[in-house]
PDB file of C-alpha atoms in Angstrom:
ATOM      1  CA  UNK A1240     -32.827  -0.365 -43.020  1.00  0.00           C
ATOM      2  CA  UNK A1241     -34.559  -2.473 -45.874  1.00  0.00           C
ATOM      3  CA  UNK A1242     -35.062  -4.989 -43.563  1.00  0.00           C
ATOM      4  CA  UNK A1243     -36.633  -3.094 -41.060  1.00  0.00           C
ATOM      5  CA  UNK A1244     -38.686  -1.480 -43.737  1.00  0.00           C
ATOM      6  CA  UNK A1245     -39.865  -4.988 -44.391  1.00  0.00           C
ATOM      7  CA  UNK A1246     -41.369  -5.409 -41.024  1.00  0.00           C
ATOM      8  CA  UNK A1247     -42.744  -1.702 -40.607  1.00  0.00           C
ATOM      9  CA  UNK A1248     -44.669  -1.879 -44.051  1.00  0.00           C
ATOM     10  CA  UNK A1249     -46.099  -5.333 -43.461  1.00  0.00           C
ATOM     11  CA  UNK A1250     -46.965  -4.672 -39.627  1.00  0.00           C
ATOM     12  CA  UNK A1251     -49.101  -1.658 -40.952  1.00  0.00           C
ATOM     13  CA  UNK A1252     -50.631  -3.573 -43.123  1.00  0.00           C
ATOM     14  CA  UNK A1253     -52.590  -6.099 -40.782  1.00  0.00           C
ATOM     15  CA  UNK A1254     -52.777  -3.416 -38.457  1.00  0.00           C
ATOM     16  CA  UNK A1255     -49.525  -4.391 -36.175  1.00  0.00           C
ATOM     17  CA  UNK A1256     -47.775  -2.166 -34.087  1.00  0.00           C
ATOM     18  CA  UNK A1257     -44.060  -2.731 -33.087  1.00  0.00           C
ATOM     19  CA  UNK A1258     -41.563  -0.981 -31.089  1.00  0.00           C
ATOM     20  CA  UNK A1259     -37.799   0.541 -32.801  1.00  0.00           C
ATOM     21  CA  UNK A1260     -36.263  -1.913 -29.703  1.00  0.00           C
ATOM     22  CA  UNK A1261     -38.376  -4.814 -30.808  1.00  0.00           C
ATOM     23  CA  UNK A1262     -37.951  -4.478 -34.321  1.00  0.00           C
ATOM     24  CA  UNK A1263     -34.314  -3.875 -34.112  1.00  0.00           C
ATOM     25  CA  UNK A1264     -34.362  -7.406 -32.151  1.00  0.00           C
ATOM     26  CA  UNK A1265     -36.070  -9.017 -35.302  1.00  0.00           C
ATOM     27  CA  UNK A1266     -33.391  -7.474 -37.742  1.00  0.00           C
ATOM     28  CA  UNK A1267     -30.240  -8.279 -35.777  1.00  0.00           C
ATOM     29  CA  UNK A1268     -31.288 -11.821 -35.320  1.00  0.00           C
ATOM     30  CA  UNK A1269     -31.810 -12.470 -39.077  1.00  0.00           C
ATOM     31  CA  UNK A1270     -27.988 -11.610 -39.594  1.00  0.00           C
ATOM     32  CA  UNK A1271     -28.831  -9.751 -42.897  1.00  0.00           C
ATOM     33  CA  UNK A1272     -31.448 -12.026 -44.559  1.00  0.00           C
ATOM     34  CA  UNK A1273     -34.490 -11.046 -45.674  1.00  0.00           C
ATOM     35  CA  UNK A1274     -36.137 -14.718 -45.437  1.00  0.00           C
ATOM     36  CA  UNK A1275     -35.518 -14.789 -41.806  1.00  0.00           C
ATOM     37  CA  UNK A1276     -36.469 -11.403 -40.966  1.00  0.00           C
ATOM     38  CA  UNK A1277     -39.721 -12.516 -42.705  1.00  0.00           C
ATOM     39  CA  UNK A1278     -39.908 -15.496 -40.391  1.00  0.00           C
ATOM     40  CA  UNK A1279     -39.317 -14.184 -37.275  1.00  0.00           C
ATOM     41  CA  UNK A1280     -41.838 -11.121 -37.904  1.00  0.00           C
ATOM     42  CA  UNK A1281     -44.274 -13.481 -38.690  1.00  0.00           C
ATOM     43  CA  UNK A1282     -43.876 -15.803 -35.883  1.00  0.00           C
ATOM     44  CA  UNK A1283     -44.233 -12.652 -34.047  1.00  0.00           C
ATOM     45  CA  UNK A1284     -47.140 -11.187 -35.740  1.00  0.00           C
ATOM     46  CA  UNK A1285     -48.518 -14.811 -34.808  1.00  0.00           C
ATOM     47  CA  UNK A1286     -48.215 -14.541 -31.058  1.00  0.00           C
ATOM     48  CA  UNK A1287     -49.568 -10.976 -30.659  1.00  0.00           C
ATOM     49  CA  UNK A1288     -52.522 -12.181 -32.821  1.00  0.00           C
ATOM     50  CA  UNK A1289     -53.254 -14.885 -30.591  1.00  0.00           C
ATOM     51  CA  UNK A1290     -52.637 -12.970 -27.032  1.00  0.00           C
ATOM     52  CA  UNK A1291     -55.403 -10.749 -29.210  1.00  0.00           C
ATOM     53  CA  UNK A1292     -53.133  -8.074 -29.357  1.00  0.00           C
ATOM     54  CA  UNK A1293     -52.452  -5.212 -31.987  1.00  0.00           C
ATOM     55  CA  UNK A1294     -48.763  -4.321 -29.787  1.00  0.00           C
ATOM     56  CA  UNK A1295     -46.027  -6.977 -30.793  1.00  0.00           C
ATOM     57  CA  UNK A1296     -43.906  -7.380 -27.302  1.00  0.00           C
ATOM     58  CA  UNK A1297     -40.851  -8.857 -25.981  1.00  0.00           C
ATOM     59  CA  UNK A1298     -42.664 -11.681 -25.290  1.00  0.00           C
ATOM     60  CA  UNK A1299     -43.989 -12.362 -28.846  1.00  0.00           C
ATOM     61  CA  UNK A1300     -40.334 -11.561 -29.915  1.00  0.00           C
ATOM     62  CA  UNK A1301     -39.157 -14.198 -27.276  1.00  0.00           C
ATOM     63  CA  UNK A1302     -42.331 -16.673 -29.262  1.00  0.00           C
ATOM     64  CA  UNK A1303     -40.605 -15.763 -32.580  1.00  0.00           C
ATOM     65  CA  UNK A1304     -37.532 -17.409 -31.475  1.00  0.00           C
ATOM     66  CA  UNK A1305     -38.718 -20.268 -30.508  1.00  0.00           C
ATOM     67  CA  UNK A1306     -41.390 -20.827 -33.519  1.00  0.00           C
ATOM     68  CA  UNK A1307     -38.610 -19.393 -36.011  1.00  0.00           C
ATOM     69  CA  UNK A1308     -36.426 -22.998 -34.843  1.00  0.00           C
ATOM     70  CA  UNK A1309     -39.435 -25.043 -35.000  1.00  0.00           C
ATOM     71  CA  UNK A1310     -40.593 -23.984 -38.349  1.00  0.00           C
ATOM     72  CA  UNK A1311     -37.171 -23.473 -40.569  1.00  0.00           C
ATOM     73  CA  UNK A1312     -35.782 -25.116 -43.483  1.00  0.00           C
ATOM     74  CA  UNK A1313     -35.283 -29.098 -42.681  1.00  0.00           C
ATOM     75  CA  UNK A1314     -32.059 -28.348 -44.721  1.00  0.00           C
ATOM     76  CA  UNK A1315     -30.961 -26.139 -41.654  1.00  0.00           C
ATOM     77  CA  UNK A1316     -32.047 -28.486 -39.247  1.00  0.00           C
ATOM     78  CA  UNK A1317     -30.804 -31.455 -40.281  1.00  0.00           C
ATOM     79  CA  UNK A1318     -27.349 -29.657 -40.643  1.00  0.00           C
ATOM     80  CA  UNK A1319     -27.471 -27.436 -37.506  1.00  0.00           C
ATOM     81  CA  UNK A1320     -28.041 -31.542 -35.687  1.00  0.00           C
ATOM     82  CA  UNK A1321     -25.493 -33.173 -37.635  1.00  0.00           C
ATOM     83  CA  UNK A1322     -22.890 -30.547 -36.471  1.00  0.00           C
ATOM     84  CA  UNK A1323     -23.960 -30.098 -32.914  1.00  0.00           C
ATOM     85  CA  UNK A1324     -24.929 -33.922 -32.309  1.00  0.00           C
ATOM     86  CA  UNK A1325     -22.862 -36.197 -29.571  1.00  0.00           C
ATOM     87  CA  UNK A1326     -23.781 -38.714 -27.580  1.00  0.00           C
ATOM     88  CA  UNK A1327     -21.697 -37.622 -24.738  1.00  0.00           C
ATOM     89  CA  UNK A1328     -21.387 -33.829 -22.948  1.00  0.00           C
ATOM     90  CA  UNK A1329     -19.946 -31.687 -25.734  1.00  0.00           C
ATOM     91  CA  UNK A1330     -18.926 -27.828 -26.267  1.00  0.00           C
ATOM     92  CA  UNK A1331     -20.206 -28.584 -29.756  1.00  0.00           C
ATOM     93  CA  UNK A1332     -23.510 -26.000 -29.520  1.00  0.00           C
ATOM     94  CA  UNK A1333     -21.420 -23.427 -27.536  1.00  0.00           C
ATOM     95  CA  UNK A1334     -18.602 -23.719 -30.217  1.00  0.00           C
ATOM     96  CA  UNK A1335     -20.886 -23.429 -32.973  1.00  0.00           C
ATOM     97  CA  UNK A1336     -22.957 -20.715 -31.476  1.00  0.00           C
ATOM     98  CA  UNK A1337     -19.957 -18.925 -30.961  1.00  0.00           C
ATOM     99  CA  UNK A1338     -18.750 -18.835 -34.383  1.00  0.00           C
ATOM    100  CA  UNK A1339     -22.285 -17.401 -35.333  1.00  0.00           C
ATOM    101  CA  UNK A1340     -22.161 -14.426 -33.288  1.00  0.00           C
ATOM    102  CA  UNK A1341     -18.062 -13.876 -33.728  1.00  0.00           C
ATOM    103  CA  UNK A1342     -16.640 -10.674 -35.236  1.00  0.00           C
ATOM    104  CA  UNK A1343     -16.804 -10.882 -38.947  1.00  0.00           C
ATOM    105  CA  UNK A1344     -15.230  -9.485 -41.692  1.00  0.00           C
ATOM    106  CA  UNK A1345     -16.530  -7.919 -44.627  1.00  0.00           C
ATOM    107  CA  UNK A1346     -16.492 -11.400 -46.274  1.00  0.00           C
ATOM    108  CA  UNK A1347     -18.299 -13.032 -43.145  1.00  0.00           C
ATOM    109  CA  UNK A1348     -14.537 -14.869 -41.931  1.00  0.00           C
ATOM    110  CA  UNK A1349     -13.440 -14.872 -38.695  1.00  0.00           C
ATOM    111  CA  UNK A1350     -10.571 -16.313 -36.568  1.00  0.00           C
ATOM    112  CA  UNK A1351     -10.771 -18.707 -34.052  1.00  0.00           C
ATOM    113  CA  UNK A1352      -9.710 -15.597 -31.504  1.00  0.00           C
ATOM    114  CA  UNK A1353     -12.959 -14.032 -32.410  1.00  0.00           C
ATOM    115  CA  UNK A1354     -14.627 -17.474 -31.533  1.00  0.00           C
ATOM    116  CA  UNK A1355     -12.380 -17.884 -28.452  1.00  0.00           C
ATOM    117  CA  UNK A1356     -13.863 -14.357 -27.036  1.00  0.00           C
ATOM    118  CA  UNK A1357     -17.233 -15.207 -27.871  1.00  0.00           C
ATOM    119  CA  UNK A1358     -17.065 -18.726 -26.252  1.00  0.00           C
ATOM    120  CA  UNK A1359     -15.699 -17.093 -23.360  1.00  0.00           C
ATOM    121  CA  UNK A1360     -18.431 -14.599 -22.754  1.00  0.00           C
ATOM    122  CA  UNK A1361     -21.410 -18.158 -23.708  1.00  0.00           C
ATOM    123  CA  UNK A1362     -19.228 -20.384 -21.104  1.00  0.00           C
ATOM    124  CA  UNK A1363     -18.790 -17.238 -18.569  1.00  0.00           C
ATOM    125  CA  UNK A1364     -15.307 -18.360 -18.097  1.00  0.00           C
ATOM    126  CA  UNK A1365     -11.850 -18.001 -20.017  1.00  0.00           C
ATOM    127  CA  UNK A1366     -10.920 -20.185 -22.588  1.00  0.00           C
ATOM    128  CA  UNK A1367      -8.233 -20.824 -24.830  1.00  0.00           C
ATOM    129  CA  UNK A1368      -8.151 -21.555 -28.392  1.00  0.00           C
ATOM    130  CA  UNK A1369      -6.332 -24.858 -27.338  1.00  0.00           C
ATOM    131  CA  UNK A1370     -10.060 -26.056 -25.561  1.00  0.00           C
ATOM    132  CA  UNK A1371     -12.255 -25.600 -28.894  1.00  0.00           C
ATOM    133  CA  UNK A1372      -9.755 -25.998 -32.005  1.00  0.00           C
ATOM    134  CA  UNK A1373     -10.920 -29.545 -32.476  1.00  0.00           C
ATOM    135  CA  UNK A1374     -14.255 -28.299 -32.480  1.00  0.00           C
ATOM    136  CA  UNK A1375     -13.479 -25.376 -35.557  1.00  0.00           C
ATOM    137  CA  UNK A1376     -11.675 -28.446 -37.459  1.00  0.00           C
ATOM    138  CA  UNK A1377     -14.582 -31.001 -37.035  1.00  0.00           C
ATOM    139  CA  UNK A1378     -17.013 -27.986 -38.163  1.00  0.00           C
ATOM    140  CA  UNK A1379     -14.807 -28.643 -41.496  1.00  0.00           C
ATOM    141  CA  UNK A1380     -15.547 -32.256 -42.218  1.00  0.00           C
ATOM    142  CA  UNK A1381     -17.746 -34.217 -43.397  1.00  0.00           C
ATOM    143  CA  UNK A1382     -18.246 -35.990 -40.090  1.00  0.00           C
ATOM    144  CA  UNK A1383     -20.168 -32.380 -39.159  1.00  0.00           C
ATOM    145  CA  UNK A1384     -21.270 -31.289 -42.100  1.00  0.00           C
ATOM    146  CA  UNK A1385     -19.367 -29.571 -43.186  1.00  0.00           C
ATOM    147  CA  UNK A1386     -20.705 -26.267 -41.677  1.00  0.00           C
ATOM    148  CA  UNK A1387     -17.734 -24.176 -42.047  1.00  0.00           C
ATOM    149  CA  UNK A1388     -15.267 -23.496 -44.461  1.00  0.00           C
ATOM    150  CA  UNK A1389     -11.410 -23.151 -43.323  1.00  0.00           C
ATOM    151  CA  UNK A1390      -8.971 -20.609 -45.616  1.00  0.00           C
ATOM    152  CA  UNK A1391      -5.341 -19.597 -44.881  1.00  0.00           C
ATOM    153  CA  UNK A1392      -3.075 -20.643 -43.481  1.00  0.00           C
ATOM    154  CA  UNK A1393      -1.936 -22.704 -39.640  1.00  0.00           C
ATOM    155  CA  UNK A1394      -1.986 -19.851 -37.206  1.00  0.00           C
ATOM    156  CA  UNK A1395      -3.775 -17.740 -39.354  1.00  0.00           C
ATOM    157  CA  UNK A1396      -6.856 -19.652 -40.491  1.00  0.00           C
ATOM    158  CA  UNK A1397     -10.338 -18.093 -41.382  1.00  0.00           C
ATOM    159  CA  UNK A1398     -13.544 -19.555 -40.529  1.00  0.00           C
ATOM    160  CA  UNK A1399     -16.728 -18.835 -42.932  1.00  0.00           C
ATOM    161  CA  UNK A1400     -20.133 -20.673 -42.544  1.00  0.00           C
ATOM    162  CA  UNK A1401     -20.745 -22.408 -45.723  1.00  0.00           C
ATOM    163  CA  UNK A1402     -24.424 -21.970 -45.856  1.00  0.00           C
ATOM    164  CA  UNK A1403     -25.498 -18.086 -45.071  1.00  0.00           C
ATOM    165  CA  UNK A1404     -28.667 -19.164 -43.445  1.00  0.00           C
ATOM    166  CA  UNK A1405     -27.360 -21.466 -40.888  1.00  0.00           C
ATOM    167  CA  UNK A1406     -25.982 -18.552 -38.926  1.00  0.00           C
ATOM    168  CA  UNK A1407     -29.217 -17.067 -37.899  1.00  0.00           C
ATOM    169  CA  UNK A1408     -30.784 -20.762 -37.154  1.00  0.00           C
ATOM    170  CA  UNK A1409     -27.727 -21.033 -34.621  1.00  0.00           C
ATOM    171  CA  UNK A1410     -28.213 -17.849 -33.338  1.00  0.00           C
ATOM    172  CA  UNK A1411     -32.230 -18.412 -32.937  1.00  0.00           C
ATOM    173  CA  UNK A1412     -31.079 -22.335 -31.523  1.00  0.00           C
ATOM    174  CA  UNK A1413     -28.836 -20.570 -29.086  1.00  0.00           C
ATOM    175  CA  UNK A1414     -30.899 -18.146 -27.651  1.00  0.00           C
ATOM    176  CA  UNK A1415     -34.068 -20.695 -27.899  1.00  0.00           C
ATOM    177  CA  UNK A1416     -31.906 -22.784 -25.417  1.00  0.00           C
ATOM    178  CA  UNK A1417     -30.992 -20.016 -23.052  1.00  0.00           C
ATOM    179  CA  UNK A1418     -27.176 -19.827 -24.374  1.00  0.00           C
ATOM    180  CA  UNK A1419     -27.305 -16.265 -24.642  1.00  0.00           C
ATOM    181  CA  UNK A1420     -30.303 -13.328 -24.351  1.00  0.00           C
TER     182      UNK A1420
END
């Protein structure tokens, strides 16, 4: 709710106006952090201003997106590229898009079941853990990044992104390049 607050107060301020459905859209995709929710709402505060409207839409939401991956951190970028980068066809941007939007736990770990049902629904096909575990362990090394951080034990391994605010960027990357709505 403080993050919606965020875009509420600041919206009345200029003079905005925002729907619940639109704002809700802003908050989700920030996964929790303030900085991006104050990204996004600006990028989409930008695009209403320059349709010269006071009524942020789906359309300025869908702007956001796209600005939000344009204009973040070069930290994020440079390590959402290293990890998704191959010169040949890779699953490396579904993998690592599905981690981002997999069931969490209250620590922000997942399983590689949670990515396997998420990669599933990107791909629109069944897959098994078997097709993407080299992915999860690559996410781990240097080679990648690393991106993610591995705990536990073999068949029972967590998954945690090492930097908060790359999970948002690969959410906004993913749905930027039409991976999911």
């Amino acid at each position: 709710s403080e993050l919606s607050e965020i875009v509420s107060e600041r919206y009345v301020e200029v003079g905005l106006h925002i729907s619940t459905e639109i704002k809700a859209k802003l908050v989700d995709l920030a996964q929790g952090l303030p900085g991006f929710v104050h990204l996004a709402a600006r990028e989409a505060a930008l695009s209403g201003i320059e349709r010269r409207s006071r009524d942020i839409i789906i359309e300025d939401y869908e702007r956001a997106i796209i600005e939000s991956v344009r204009n973040a951190q070069e930290s994020l970028v440079s390590a959402y590229n290293k990890a998704v980068y191959s010169p040949r066809e890779n699953l490396y941007k579904e993998v690592l898009l599905a981690c981002a939007v997999a069931n969490t736990d209250e620590r922000g770990k997942f399983s590689a079941s949670d990515v396997r049902d998420q990669l599933s629904e990107i791909l629109g096909r069944t897959v098994e853990i078997s097709y993407f575990a080299r992915h999860l362990s690559s996410f781990c090394s240097p080679e990648r990044g690393p991106v993610l951080r591995k705990t536990g034990k073999a068949k029972g391994f967590q998954y945690q992104f090492i930097e908060a605010p790359l999970q948002p960027y690969v959410i906004m990357a993913g749905k930027k390049d039409g991976l999911i709505s």
